[in-house]
PDB file of C-alpha atoms in Angstrom:
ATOM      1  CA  UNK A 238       0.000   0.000   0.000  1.00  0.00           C
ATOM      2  CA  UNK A 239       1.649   3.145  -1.052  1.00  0.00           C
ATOM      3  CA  UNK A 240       1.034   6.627   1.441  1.00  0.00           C
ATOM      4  CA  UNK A 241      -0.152   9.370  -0.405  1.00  0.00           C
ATOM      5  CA  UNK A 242       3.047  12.126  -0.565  1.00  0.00           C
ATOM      6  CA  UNK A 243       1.601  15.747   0.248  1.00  0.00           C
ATOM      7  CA  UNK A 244       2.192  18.157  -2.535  1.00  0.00           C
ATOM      8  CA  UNK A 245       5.844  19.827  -2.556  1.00  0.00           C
ATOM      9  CA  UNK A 246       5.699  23.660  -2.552  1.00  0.00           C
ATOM     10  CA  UNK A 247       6.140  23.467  -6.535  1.00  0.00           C
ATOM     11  CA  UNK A 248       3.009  21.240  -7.220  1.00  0.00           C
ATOM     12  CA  UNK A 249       0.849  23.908  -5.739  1.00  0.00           C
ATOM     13  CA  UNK A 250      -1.101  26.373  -7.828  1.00  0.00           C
ATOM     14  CA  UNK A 251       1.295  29.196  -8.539  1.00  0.00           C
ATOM     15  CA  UNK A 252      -2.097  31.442  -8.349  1.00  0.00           C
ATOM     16  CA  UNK A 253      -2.462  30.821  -4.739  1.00  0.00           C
ATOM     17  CA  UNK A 254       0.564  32.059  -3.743  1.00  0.00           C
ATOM     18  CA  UNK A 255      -0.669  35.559  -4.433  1.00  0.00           C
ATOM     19  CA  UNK A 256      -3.927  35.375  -3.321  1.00  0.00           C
ATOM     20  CA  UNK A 257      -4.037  37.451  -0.421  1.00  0.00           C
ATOM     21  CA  UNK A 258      -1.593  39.942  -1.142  1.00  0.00           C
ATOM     22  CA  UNK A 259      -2.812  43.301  -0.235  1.00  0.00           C
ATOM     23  CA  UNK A 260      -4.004  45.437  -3.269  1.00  0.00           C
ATOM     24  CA  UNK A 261      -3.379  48.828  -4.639  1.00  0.00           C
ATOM     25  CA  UNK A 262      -6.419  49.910  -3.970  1.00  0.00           C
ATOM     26  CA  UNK A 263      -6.304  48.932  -0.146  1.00  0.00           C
ATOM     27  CA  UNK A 264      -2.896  50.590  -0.148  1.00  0.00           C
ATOM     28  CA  UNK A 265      -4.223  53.710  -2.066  1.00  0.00           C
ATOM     29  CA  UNK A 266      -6.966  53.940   0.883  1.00  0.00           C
ATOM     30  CA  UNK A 267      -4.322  53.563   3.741  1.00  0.00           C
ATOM     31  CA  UNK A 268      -2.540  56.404   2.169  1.00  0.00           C
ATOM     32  CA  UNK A 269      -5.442  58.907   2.391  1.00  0.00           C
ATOM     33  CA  UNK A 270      -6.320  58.078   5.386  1.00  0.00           C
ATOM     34  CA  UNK A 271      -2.846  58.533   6.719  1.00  0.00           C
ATOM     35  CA  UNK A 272      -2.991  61.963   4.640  1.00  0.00           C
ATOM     36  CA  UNK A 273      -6.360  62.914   6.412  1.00  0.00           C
ATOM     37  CA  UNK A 274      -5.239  62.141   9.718  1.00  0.00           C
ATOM     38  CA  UNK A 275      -2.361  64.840   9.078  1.00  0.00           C
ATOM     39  CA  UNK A 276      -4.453  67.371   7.823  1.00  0.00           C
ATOM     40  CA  UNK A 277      -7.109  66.505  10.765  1.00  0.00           C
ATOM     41  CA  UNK A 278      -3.890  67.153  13.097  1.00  0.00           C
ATOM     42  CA  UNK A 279      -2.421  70.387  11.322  1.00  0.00           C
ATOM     43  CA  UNK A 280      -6.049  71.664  11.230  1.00  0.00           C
ATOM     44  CA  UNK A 281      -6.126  71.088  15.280  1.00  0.00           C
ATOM     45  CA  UNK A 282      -2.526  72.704  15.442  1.00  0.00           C
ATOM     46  CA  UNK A 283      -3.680  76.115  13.464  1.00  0.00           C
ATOM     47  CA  UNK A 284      -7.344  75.927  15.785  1.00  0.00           C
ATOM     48  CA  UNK A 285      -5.256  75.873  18.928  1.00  0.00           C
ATOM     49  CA  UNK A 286      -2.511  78.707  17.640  1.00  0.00           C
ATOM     50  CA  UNK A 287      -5.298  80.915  16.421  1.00  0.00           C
ATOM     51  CA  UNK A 288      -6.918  80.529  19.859  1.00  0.00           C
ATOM     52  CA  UNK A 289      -3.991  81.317  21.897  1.00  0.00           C
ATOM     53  CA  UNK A 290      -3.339  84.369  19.853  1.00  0.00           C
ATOM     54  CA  UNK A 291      -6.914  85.173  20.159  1.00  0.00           C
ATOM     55  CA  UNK A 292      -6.091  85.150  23.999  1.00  0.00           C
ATOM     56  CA  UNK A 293      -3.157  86.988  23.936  1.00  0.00           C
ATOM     57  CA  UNK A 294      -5.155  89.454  22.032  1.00  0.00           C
ATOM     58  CA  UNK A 295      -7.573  89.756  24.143  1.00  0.00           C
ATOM     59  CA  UNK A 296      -5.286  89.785  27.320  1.00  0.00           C
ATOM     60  CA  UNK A 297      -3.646  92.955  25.584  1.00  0.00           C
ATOM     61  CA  UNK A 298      -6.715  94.966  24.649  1.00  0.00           C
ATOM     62  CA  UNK A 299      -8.295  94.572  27.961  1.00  0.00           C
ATOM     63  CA  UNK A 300      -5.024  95.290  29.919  1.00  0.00           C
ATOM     64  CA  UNK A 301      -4.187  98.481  32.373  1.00  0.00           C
ATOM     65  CA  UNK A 302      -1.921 100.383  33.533  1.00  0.00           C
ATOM     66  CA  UNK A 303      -1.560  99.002  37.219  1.00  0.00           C
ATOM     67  CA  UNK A 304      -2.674 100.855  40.023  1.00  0.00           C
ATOM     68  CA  UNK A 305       0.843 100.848  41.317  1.00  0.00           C
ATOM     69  CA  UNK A 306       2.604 101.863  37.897  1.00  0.00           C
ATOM     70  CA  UNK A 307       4.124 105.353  39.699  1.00  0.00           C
ATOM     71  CA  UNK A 308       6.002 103.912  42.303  1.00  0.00           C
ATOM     72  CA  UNK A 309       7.353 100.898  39.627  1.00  0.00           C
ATOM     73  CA  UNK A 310       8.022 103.562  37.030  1.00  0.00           C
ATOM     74  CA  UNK A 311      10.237 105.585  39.251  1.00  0.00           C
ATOM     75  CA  UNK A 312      12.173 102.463  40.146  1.00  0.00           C
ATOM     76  CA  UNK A 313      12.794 101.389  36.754  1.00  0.00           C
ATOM     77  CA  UNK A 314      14.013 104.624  35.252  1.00  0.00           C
ATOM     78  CA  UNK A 315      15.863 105.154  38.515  1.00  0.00           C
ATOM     79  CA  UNK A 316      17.978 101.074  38.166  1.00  0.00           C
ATOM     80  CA  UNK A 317      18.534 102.288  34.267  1.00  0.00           C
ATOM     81  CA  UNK A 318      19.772 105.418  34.943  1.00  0.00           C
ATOM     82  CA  UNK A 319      21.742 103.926  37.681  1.00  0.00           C
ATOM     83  CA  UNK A 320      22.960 101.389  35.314  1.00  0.00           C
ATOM     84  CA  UNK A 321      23.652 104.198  32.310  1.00  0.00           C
ATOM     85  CA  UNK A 322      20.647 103.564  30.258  1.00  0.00           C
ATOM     86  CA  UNK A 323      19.064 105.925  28.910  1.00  0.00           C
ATOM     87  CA  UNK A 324      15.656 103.908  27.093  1.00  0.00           C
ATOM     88  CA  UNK A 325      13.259 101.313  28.718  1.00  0.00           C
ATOM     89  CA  UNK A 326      11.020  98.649  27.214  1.00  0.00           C
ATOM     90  CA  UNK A 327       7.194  99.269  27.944  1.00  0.00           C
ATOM     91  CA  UNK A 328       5.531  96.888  26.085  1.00  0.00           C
ATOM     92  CA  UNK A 329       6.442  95.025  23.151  1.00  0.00           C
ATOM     93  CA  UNK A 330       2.872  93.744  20.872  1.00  0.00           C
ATOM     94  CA  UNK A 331       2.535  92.359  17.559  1.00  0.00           C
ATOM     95  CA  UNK A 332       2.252  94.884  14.257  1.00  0.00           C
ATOM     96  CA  UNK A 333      -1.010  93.468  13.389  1.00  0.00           C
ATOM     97  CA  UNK A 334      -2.825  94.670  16.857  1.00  0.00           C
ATOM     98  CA  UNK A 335      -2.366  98.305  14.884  1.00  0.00           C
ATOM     99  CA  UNK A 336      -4.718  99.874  13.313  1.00  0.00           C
ATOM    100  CA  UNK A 337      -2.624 100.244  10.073  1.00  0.00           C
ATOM    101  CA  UNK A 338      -0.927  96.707  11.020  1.00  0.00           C
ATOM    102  CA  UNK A 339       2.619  98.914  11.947  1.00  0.00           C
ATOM    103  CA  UNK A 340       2.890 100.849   8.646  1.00  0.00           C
ATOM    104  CA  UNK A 341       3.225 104.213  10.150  1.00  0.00           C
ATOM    105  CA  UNK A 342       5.775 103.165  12.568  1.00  0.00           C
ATOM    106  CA  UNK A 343       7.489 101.530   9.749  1.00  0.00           C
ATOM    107  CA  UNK A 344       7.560 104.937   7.875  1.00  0.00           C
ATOM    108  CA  UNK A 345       8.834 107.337  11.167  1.00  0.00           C
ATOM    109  CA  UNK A 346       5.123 109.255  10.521  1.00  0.00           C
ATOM    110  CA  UNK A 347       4.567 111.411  13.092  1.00  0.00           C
ATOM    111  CA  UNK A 348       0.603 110.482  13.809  1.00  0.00           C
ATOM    112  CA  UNK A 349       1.893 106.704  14.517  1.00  0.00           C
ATOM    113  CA  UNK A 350       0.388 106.900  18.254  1.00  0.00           C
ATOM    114  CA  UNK A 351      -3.066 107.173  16.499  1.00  0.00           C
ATOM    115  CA  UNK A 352      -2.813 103.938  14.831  1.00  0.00           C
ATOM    116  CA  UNK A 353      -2.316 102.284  18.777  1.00  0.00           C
ATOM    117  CA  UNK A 354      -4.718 100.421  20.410  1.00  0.00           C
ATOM    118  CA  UNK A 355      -5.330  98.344  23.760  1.00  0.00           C
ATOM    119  CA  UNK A 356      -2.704  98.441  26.463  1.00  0.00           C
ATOM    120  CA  UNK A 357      -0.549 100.352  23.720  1.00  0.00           C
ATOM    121  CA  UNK A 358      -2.855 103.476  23.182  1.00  0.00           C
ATOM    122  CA  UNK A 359      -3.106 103.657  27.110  1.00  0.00           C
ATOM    123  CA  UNK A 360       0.277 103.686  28.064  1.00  0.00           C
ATOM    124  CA  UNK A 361       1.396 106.065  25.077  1.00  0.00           C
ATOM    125  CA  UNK A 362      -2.298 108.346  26.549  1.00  0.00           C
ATOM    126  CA  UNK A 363      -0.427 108.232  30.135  1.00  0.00           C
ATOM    127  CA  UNK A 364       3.031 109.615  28.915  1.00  0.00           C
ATOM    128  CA  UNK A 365       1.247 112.201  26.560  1.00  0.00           C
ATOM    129  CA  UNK A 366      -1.009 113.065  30.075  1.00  0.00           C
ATOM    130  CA  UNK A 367       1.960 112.883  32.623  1.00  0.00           C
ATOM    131  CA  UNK A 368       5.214 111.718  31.174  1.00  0.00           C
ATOM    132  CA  UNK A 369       6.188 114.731  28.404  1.00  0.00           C
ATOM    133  CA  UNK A 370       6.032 117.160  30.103  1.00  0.00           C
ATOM    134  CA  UNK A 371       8.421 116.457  32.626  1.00  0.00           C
ATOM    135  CA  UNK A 372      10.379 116.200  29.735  1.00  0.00           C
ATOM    136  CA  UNK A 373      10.627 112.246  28.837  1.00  0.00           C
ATOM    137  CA  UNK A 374       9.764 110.698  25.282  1.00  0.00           C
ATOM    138  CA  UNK A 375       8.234 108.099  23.411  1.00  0.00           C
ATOM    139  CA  UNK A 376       9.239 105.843  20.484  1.00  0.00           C
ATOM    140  CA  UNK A 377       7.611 103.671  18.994  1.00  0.00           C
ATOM    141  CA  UNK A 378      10.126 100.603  16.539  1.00  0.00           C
ATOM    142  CA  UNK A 379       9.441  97.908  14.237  1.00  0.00           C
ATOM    143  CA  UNK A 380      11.634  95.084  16.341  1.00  0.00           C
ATOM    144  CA  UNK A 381      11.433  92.604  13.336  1.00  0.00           C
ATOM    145  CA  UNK A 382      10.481  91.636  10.028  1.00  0.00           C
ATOM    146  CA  UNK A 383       9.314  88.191   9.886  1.00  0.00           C
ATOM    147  CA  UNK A 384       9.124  87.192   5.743  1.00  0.00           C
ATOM    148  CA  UNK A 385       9.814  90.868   4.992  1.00  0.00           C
ATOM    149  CA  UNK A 386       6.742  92.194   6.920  1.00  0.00           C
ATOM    150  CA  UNK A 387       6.486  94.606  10.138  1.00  0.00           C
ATOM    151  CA  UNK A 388       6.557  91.888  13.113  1.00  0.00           C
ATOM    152  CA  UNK A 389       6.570  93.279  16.947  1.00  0.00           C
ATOM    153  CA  UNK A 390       6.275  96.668  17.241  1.00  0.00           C
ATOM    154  CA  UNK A 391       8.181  97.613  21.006  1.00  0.00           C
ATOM    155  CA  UNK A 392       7.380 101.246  22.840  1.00  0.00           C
ATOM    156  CA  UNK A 393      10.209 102.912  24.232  1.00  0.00           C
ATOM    157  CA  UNK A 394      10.268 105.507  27.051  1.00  0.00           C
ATOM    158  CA  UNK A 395      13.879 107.907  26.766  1.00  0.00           C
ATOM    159  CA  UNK A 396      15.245 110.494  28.724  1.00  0.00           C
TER     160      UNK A 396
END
C-alpha cells in the first residue's frame, strides 16, 4: 500500500501564492487616510494657535496700567539710569494689533500713536497726560520683520 506524498511547494497552484496579497487599492486607501489624519492634526494645530493668539489678544486689549505703575516707574528709570541707560522697554505687541498693522511706525510718521490700540494706546495716553512734560519721550520701533513684513512693534520711554 503506497502513502499518499503531500504536494511539494512546486506542485501547488502558482495562483495561490498571491492570493491574499494586499491590493493597490487597499494601499491607495491607507494612504489617504494617513494623509487625512495629518491634515485633521495640522487643522487642530492652526485651531489651537489661532486661539492662543486670540487670547493673547484679548489679554492685551483689555489690559491696564496698574494701580501701582508710579512707584514701579520711578524704580525702573531710577535702576537704568543707575545702570547708564538711557531707554526702557514698555511693552512690546505684535504689528497686526495696529490699526494700520505697523505701517506708520514703519515709515517714522509722526501720527503713529493714532494707529495704537489696547494696552498700547493707554500707556502712550499716560506719557502724553503725565510723562512729556516732565520732559521724557516716546518711540515707537518695528523690532522685526518676519518674511519681509512689520513683526513686533516695542514702545520705548527715553530720557
Amino acid at each position: 500500500m503506497s502513502k499518499a506524498v503531500p504536494p511539494t511547494p512546486d506542485a501547488v497552484d502558482p495562483a495561490s501564492k498571491f492570493d491574499d496579497i494586499i491590493r493597490p487599492e487597499e494601499l491607495h486607501h491607507i494612504t489617504e487616510e494617513e494623509e487625512l489624519a495629518r491634515m485633521r492634526e495640522a487643522l487642530e494645530h492652526e485651531k489651537k494657535r489661532e486661539q492662543e493668539q486670540a487670547a493673547l489678544r484679548d489679554a492685551f486689549m483689555n489690559q491696564h496700567i496698574r494701580h501701582d505703575a508710579n512707584e514701579r516707574f520711578t524704580n525702573a528709570v531710577r535702576l537704568a539710569a543707575e545702570r547708564g541707560v538711557t531707554e526702557l522697554q514698555i511693552t512690546r505687541f505684535p504689528s497686526t494689533y495696529c490699526t494700520d498693522r505697523g505701517r506708520a511706525i514703519n515709515n517714522f510718521e509722526p501720527d503713529w500713536p493714532s494707529t495704537l490700540t489696547g494696552f498700547a494706546r493707554e500707556a502712550f495716553d499716560i506719557y502724553a497726560k503725565h510723562l512729556k512734560e516732565k520732559g521724557y519721550r516716546m518711540e515707537a520701533r518695528i523690532l522685526d520683520y518676519p518674511g519681509g513684513m512689520p513683526g513686533d512693534v516695542g514702545l520705548f520711554l527715553r530720557w
